[in-house]
Coordinates of N, CA and C and ligand atoms in Angstrom, one line a residue:
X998 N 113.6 183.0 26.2 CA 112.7 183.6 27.1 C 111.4 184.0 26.3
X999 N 109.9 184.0 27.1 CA 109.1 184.2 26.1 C 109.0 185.6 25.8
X1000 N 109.3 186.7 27.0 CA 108.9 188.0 26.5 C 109.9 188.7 25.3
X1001 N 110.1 189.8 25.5 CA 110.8 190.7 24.1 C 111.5 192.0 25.4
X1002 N 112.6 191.8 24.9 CA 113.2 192.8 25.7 C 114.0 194.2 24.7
X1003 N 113.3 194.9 25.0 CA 113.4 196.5 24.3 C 114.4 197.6 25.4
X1004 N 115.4 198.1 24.3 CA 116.1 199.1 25.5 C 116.1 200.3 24.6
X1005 N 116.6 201.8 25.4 CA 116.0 202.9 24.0 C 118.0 203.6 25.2
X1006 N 118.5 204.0 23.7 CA 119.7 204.4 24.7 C 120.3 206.0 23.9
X1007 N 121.1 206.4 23.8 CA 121.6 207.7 23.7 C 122.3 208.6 24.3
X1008 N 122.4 209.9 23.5 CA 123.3 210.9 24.8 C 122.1 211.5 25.3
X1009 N 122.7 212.6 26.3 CA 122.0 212.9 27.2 C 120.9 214.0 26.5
X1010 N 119.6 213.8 27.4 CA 118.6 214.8 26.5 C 118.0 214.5 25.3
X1011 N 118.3 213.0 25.1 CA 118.1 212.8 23.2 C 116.6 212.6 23.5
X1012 N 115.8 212.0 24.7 CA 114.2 212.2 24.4 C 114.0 210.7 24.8
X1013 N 114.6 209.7 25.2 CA 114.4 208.5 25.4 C 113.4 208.0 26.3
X1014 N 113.4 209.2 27.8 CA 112.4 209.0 29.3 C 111.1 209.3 28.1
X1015 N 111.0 210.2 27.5 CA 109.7 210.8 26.9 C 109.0 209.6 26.2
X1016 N 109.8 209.4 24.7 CA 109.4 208.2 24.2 C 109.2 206.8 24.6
X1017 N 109.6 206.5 25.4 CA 109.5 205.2 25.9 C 108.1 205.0 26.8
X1018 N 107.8 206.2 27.3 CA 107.0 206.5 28.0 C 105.6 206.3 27.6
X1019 N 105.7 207.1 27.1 CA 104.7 207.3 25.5 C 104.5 205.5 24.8
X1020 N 105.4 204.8 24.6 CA 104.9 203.6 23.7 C 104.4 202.7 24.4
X1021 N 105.0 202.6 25.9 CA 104.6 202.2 27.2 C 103.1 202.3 27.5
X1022 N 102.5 203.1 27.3 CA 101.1 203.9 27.5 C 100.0 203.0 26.1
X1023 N 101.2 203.5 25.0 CA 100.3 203.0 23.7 C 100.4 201.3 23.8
X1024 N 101.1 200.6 24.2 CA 101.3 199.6 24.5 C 100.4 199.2 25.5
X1025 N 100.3 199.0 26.8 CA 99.4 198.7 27.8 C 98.2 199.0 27.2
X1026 N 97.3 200.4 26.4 CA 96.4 200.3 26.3 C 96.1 199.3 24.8
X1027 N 96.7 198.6 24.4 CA 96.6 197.8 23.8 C 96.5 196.5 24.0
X1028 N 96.3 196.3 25.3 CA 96.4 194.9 25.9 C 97.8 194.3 26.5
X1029 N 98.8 194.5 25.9 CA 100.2 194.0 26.5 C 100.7 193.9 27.4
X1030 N 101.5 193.0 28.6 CA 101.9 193.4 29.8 C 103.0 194.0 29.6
X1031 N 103.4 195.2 29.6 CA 104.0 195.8 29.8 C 105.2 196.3 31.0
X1032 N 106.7 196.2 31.0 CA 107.7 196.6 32.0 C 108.0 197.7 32.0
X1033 N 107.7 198.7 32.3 CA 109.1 199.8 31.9 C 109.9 200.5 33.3
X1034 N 111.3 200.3 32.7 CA 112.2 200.2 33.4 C 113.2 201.6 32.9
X1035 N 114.2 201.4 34.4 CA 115.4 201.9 33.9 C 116.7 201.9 34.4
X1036 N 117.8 202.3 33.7 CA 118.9 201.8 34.4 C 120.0 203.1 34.5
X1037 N 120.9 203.1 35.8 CA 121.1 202.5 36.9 C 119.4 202.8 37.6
X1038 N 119.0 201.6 37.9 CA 117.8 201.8 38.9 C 116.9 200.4 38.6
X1039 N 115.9 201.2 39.0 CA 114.8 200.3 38.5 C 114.2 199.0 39.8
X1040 N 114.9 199.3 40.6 CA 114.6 198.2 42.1 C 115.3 198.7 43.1
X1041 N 115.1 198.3 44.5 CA 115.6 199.4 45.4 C 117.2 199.6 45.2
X1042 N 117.4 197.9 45.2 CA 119.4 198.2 45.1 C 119.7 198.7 44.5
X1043 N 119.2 198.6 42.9 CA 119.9 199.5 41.9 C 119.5 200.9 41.9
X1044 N 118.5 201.4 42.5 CA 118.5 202.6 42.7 C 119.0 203.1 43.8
X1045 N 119.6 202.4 44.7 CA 120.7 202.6 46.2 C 122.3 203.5 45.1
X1046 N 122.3 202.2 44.1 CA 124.0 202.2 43.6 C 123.9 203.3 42.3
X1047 N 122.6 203.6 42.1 CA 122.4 205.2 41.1 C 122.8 206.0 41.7
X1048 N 122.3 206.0 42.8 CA 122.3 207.5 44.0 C 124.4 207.6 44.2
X1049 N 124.7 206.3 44.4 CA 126.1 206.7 45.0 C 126.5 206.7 43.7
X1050 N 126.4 206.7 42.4 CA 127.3 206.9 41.0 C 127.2 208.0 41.0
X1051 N 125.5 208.5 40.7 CA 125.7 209.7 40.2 C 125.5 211.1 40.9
X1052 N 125.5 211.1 42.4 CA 125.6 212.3 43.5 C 127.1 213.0 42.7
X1053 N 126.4 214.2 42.5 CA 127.6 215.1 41.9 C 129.1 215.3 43.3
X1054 N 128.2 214.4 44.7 CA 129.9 215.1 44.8 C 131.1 213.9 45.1
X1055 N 130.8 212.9 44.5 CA 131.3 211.7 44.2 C 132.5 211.7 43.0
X1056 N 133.0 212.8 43.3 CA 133.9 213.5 42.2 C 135.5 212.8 41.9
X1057 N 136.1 211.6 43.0 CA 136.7 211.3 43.1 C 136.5 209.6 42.6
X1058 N 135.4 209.4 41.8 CA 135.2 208.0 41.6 C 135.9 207.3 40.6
X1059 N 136.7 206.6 40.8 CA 137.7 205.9 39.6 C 136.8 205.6 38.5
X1060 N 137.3 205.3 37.4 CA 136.7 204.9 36.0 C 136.0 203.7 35.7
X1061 N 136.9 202.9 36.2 CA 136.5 201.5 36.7 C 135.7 200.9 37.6
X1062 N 136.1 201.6 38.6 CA 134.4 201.8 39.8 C 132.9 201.9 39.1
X1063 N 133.6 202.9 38.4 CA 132.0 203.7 38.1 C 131.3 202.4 37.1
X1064 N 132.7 201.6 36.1 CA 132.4 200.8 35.4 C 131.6 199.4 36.5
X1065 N 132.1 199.1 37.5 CA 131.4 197.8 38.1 C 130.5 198.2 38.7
X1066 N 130.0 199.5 39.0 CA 129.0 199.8 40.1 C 127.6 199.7 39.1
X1067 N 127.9 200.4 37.4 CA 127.0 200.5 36.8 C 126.6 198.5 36.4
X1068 N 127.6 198.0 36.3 CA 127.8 196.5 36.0 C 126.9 195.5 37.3
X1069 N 126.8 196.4 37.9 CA 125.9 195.4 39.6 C 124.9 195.8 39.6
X1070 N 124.7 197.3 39.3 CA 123.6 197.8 39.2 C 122.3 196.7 38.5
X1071 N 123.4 196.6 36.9 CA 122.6 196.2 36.2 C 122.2 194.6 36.3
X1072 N 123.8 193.8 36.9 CA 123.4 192.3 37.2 C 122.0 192.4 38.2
X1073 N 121.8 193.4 39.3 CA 120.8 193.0 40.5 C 119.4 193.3 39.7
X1074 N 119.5 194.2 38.7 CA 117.7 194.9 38.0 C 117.5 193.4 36.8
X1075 N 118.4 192.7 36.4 CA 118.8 191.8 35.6 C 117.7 190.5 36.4
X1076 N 118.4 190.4 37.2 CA 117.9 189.2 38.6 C 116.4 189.5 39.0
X1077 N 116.6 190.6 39.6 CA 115.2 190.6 40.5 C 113.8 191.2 39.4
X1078 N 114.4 192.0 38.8 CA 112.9 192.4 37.9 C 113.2 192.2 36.0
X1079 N 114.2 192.3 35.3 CA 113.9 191.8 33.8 C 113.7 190.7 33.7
X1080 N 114.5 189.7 33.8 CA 114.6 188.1 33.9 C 113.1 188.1 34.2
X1081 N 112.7 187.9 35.5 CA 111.2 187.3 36.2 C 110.0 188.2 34.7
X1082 N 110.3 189.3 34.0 CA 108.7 189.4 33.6 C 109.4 189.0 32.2
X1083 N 110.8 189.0 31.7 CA 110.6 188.2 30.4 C 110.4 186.9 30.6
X1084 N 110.6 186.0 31.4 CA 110.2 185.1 31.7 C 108.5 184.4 31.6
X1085 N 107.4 185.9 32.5 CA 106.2 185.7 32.1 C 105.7 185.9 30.9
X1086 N 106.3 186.9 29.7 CA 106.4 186.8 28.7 C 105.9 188.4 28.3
X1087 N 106.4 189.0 29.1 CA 106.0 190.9 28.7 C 107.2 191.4 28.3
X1088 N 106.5 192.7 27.7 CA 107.1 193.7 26.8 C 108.4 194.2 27.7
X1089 N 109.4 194.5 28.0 CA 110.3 194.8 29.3 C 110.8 196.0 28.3
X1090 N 110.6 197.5 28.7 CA 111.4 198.6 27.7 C 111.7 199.3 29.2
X1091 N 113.6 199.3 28.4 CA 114.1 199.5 29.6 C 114.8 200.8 29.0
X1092 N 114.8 202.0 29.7 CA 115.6 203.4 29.5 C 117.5 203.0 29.7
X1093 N 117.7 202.6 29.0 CA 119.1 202.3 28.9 C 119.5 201.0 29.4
X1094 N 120.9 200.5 29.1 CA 121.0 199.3 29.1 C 123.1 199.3 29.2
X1095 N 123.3 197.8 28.1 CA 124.7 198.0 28.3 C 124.8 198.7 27.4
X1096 N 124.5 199.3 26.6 CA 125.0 200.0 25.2 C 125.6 201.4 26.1
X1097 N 125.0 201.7 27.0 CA 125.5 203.1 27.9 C 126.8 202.5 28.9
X1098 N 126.7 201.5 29.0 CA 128.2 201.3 29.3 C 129.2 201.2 28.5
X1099 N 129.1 200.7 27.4 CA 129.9 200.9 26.4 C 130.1 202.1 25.5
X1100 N 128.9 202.6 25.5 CA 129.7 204.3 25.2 C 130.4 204.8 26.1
X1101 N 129.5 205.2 27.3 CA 130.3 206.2 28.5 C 131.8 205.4 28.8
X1102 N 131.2 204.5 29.8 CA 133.1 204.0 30.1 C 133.9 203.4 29.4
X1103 N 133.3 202.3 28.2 CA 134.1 201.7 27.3 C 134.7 203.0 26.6
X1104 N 134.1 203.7 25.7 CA 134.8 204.9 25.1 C 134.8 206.2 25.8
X1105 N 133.8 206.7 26.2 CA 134.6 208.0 26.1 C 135.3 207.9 28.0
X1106 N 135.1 207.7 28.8 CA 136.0 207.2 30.0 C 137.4 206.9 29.5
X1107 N 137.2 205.9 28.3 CA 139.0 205.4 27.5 C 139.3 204.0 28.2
X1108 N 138.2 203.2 28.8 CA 138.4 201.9 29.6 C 138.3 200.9 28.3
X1109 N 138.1 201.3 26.9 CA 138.1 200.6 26.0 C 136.5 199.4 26.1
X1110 N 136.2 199.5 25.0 CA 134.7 199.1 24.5 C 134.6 197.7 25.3
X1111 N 136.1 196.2 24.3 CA 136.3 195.4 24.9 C 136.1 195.1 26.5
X1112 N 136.7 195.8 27.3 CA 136.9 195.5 28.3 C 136.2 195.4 29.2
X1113 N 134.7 196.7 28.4 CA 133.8 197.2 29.9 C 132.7 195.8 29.1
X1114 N 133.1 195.3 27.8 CA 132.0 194.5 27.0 C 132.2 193.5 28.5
X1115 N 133.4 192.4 28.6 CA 133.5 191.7 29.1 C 132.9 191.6 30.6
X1116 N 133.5 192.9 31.6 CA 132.7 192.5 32.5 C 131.2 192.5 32.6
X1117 N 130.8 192.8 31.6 CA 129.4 193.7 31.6 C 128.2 191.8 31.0
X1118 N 129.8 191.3 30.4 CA 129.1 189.6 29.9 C 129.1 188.8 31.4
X1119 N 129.6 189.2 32.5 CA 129.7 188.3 33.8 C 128.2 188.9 34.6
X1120 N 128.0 190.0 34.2 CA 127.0 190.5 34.8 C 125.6 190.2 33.9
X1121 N 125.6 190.3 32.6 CA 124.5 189.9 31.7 C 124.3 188.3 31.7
X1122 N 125.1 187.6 31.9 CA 125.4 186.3 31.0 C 124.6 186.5 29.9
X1123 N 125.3 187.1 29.0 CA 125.0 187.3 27.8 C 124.2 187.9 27.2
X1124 N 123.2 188.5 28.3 CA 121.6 188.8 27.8 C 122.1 189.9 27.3
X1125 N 121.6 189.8 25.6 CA 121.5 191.4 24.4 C 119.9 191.9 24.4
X1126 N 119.5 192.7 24.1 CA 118.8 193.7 24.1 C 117.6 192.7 22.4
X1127 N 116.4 192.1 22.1 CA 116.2 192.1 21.0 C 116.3 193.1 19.7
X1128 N 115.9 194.1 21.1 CA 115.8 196.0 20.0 C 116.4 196.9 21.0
X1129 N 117.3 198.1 20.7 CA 117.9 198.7 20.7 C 117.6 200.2 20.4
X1130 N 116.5 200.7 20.6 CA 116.4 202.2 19.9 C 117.3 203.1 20.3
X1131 N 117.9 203.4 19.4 CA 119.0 204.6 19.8 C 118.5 205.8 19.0
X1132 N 118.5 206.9 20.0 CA 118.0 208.3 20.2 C 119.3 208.9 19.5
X1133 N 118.5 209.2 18.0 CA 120.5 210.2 18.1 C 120.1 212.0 18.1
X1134 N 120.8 212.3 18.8 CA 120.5 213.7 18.8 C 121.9 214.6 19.0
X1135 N 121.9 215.8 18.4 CA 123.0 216.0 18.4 C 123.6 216.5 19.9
X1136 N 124.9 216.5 20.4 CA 125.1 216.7 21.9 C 124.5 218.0 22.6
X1137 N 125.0 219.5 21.6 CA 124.5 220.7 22.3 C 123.0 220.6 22.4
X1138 N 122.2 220.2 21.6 CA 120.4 220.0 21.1 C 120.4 219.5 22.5
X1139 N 121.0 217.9 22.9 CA 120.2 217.2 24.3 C 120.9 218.3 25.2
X1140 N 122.1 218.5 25.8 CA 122.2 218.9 26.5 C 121.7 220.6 26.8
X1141 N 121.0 221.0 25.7 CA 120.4 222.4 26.1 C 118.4 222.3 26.6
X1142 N 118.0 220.7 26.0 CA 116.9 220.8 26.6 C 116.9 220.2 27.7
X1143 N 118.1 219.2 28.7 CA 117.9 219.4 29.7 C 118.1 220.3 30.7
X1144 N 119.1 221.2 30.4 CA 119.3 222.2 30.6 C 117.9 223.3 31.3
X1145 N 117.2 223.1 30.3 CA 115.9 223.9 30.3 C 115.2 222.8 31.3
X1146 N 115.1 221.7 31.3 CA 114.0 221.1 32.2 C 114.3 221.4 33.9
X1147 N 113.8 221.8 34.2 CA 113.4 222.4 35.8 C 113.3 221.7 36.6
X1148 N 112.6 220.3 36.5 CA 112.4 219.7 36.7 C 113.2 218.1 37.3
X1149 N 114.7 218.0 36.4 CA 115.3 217.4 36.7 C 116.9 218.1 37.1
X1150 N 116.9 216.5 38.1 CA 118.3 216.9 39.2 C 119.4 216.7 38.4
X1151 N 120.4 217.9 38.2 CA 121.6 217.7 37.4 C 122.6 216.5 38.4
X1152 N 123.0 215.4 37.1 CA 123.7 214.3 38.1 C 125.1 214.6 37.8
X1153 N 126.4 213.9 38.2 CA 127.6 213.8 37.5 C 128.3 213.9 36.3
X1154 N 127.3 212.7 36.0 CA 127.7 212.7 34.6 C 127.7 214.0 33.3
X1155 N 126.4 214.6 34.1 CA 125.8 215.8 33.0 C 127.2 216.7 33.7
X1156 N 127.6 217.0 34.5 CA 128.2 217.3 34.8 C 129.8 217.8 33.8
X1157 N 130.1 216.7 33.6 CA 131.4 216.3 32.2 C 131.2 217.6 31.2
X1158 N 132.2 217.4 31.2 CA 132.5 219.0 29.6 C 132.1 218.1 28.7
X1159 N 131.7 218.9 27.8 CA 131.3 219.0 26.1 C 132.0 217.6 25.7
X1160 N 132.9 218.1 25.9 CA 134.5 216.9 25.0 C 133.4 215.4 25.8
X1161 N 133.4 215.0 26.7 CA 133.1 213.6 27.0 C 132.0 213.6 26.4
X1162 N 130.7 214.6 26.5 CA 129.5 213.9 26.3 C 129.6 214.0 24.3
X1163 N 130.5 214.3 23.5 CA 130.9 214.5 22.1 C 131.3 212.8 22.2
X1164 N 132.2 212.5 23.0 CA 132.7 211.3 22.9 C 131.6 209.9 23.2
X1165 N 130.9 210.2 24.2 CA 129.7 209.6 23.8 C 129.5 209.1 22.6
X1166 N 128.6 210.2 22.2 CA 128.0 210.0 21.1 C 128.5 209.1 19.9
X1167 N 130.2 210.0 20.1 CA 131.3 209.0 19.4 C 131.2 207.5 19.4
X1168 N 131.1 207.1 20.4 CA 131.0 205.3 20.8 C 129.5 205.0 20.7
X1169 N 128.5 205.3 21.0 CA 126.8 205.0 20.2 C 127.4 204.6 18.7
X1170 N 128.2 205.3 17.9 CA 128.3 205.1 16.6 C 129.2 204.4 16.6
X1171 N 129.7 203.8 17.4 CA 130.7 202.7 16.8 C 130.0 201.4 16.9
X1172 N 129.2 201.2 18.2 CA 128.2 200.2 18.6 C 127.0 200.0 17.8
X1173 N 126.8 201.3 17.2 CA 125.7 201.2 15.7 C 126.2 199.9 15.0
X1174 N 127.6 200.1 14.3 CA 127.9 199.8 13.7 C 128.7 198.1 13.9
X1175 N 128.7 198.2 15.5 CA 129.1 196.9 15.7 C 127.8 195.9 15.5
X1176 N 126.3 196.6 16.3 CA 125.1 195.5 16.4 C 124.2 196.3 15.3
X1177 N 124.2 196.1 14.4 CA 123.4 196.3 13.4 C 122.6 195.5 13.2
X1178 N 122.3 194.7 13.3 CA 121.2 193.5 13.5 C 120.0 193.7 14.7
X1179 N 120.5 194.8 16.0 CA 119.3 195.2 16.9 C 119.2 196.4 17.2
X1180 N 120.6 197.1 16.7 CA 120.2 198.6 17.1 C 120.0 199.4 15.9
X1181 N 118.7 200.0 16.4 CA 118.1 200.9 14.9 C 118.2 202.5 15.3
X1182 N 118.6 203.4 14.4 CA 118.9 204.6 15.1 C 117.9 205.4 14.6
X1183 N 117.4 206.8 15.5 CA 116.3 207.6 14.7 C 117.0 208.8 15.0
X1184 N 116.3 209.5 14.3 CA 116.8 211.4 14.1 C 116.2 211.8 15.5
X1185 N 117.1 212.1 16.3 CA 115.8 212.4 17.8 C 116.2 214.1 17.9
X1186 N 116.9 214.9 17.0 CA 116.9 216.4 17.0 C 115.1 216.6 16.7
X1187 N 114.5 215.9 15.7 CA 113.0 216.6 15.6 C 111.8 216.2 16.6
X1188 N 111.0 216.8 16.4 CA 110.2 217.0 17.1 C 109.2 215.4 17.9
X1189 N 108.6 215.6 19.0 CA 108.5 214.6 19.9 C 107.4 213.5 18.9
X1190 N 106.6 214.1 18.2 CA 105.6 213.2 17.3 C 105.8 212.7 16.0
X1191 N 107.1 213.0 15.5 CA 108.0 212.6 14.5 C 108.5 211.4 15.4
X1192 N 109.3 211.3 16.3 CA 110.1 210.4 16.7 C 109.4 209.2 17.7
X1193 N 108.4 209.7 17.9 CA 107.2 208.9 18.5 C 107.0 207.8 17.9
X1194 N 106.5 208.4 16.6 CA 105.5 207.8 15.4 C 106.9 206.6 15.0
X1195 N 108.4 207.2 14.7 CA 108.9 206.0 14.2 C 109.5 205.0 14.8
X1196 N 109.5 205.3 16.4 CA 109.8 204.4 17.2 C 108.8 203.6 17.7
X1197 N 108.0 204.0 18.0 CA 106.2 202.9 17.9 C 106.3 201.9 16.7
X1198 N 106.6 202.6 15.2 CA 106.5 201.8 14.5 C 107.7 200.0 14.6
X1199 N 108.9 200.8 14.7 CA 109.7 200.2 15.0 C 109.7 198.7 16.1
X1200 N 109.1 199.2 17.3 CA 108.5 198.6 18.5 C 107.4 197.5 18.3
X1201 N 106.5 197.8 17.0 CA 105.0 197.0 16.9 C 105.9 195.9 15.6
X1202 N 106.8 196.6 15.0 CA 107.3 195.4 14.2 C 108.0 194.3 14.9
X1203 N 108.8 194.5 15.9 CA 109.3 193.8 16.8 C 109.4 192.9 17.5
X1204 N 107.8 193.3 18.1 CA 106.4 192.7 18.7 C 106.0 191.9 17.9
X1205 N 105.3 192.3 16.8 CA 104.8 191.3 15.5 C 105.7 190.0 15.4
X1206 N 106.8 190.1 15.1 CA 107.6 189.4 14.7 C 107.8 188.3 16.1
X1207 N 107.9 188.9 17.1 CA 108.6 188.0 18.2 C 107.0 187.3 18.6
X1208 N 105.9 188.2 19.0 CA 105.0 186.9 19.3 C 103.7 186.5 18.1
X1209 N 104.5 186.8 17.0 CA 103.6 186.2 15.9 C 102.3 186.7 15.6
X1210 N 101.9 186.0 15.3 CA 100.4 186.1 14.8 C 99.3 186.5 15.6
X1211 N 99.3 186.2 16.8 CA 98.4 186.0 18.0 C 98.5 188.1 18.8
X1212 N 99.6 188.7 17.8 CA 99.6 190.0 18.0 C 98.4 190.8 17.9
X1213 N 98.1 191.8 18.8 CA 97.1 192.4 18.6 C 97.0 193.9 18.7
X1214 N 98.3 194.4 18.7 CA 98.5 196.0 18.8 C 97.8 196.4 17.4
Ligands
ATP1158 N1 112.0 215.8 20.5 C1 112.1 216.7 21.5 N2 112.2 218.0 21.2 C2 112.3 218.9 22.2 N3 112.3 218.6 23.5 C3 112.3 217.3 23.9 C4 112.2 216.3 22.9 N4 112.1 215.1 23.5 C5 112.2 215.4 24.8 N5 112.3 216.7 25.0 C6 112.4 217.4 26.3 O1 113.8 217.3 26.6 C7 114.0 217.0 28.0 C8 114.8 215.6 28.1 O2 113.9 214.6 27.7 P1 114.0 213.1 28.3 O3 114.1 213.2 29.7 O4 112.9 212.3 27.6 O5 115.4 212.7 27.7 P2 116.4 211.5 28.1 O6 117.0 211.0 26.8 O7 115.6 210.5 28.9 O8 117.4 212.3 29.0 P3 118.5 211.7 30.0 O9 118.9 210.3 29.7 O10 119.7 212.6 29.8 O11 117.9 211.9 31.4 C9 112.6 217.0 28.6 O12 112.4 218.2 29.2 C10 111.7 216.7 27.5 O13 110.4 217.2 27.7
LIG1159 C1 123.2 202.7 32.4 C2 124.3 203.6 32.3 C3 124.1 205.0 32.4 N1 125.2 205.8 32.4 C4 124.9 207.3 32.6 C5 124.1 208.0 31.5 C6 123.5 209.1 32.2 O1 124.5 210.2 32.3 C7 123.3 208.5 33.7 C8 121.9 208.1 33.9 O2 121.1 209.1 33.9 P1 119.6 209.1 33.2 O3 119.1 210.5 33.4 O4 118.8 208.1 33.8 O5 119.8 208.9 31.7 O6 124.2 207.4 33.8 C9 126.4 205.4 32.2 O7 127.4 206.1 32.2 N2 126.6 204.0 32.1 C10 125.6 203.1 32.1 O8 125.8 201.9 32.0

């Protein structure tokens, strides 16, 4: 495909909606076509099948559910909107990806990495991520500044004790360590213009590299 497909993933509160935002901005005014996305969401269906995952009173949703709903989610945002603009050849930075299925339900759920990998390859056919920014921040740090944001609706998931969202994070570092080749990790405890600066950089290398010479950020 000609475009470059960028996802930025993490635990909760690590800073991903912010930064992504932000490179998105610095990007477009640099000329690039630009996608930014996110997942579960990002087109009507997939933002139909966000609403029924993560309504807090959906309390009785199996493990495995929760695994294929995020898995459809993602085959339909897959189909109708990544595919068509990597195809026209833009920047596609999407707020999470499969790497959040493989933490949340592959590990800390306990549905095992394997398993949620496989269905998640019927839904992708195969499509990996070129770049991978992973937000590491420590659990209490994210979850006390969304905590503080006013602004956003507590969903299910935030919902989960300590212990799950610890295990998260747990499985981000296993998945570091499985794709090392596209996931690069940054310190996302410091501040918003620190993590800016090395994820932009990260981003215009990526760019460089994928459409050559003809780059102009
Ligand atoms: N580096 C930072 N230091 C302090 N506060 C931050 C930092 N980055 C983001 N924030 C604030 O933390 C809150 C969560 O940020 P943001 O929505 O970008 O995180 P996120 O990773 O997308 O969260 P989630 O995926 O859990 O929705 C926001 O109120 C944001 O302004
Ligand atoms: C894609 C994806 C997401 N999740 C979880 C992670 C978060 O708790 C929510 C999404 O909320 P956000 O504010 O948009 O980050 O869903 C998941 O468990 N599995 C996934 O595949």
């Amino acid at each position: 495909m000609k475009g470059i497909f960028i996802t930025a993933e993490g635990p909760e509160g690590a800073g991903k909606t912010t930064i992504i935002g932000k490179i998105a901005a610095y990007l477009r005014e640099a000329g690039f076509p630009v996608v930014l996305t996110r997942e579960p969401g990002g087109i009507r269906i997939a933002e139909q099948i966000r609403s029924i995952i993560l309504s807090p009173e959906n309390t009785e949703m199996d493990a495995r559910t929760e695994a294929l709903l995020y898995a459809a989610s993602r085959r339909q945002h897959l189909a109708e909107k990544v595919i068509p603009a990597l195809e026209r050849g833009a920047i596609v930075l999407c707020d999470r990806f499969i790497d959040s299925s493989l933490a949340y339900q592959g590990y800390a759920r306990g549905i095992g990495i394997e398993e949620v990998y496989r269905i998640n390859q019927f839904a992708t056919n195969g499509l990996l991520p070129d770049l991978t920014l992973y937000f590491d921040v420590e659990v209490e740090t994210g979850l006390g500044r969304i905590a503080k944001n006013q602004n956003r609706e507590v969903n299910r998931l935030d919902l989960e004790a300590l212990e799950f969202h610890k295990k998260v994070k747990e499985g981000f570092q296993i998945l570091l360590r499985r794709f090392p080749e596209r996931m690069y990790a940054i310190d996302a405890n410091k501040d918003v213009e620190y993590i800016y600066e090395t994820a932009l950089q990260k981003v215009l290398d990526a760019v460089r590299d994928h459409f050559g010479k003809n780059f102009s950020g």
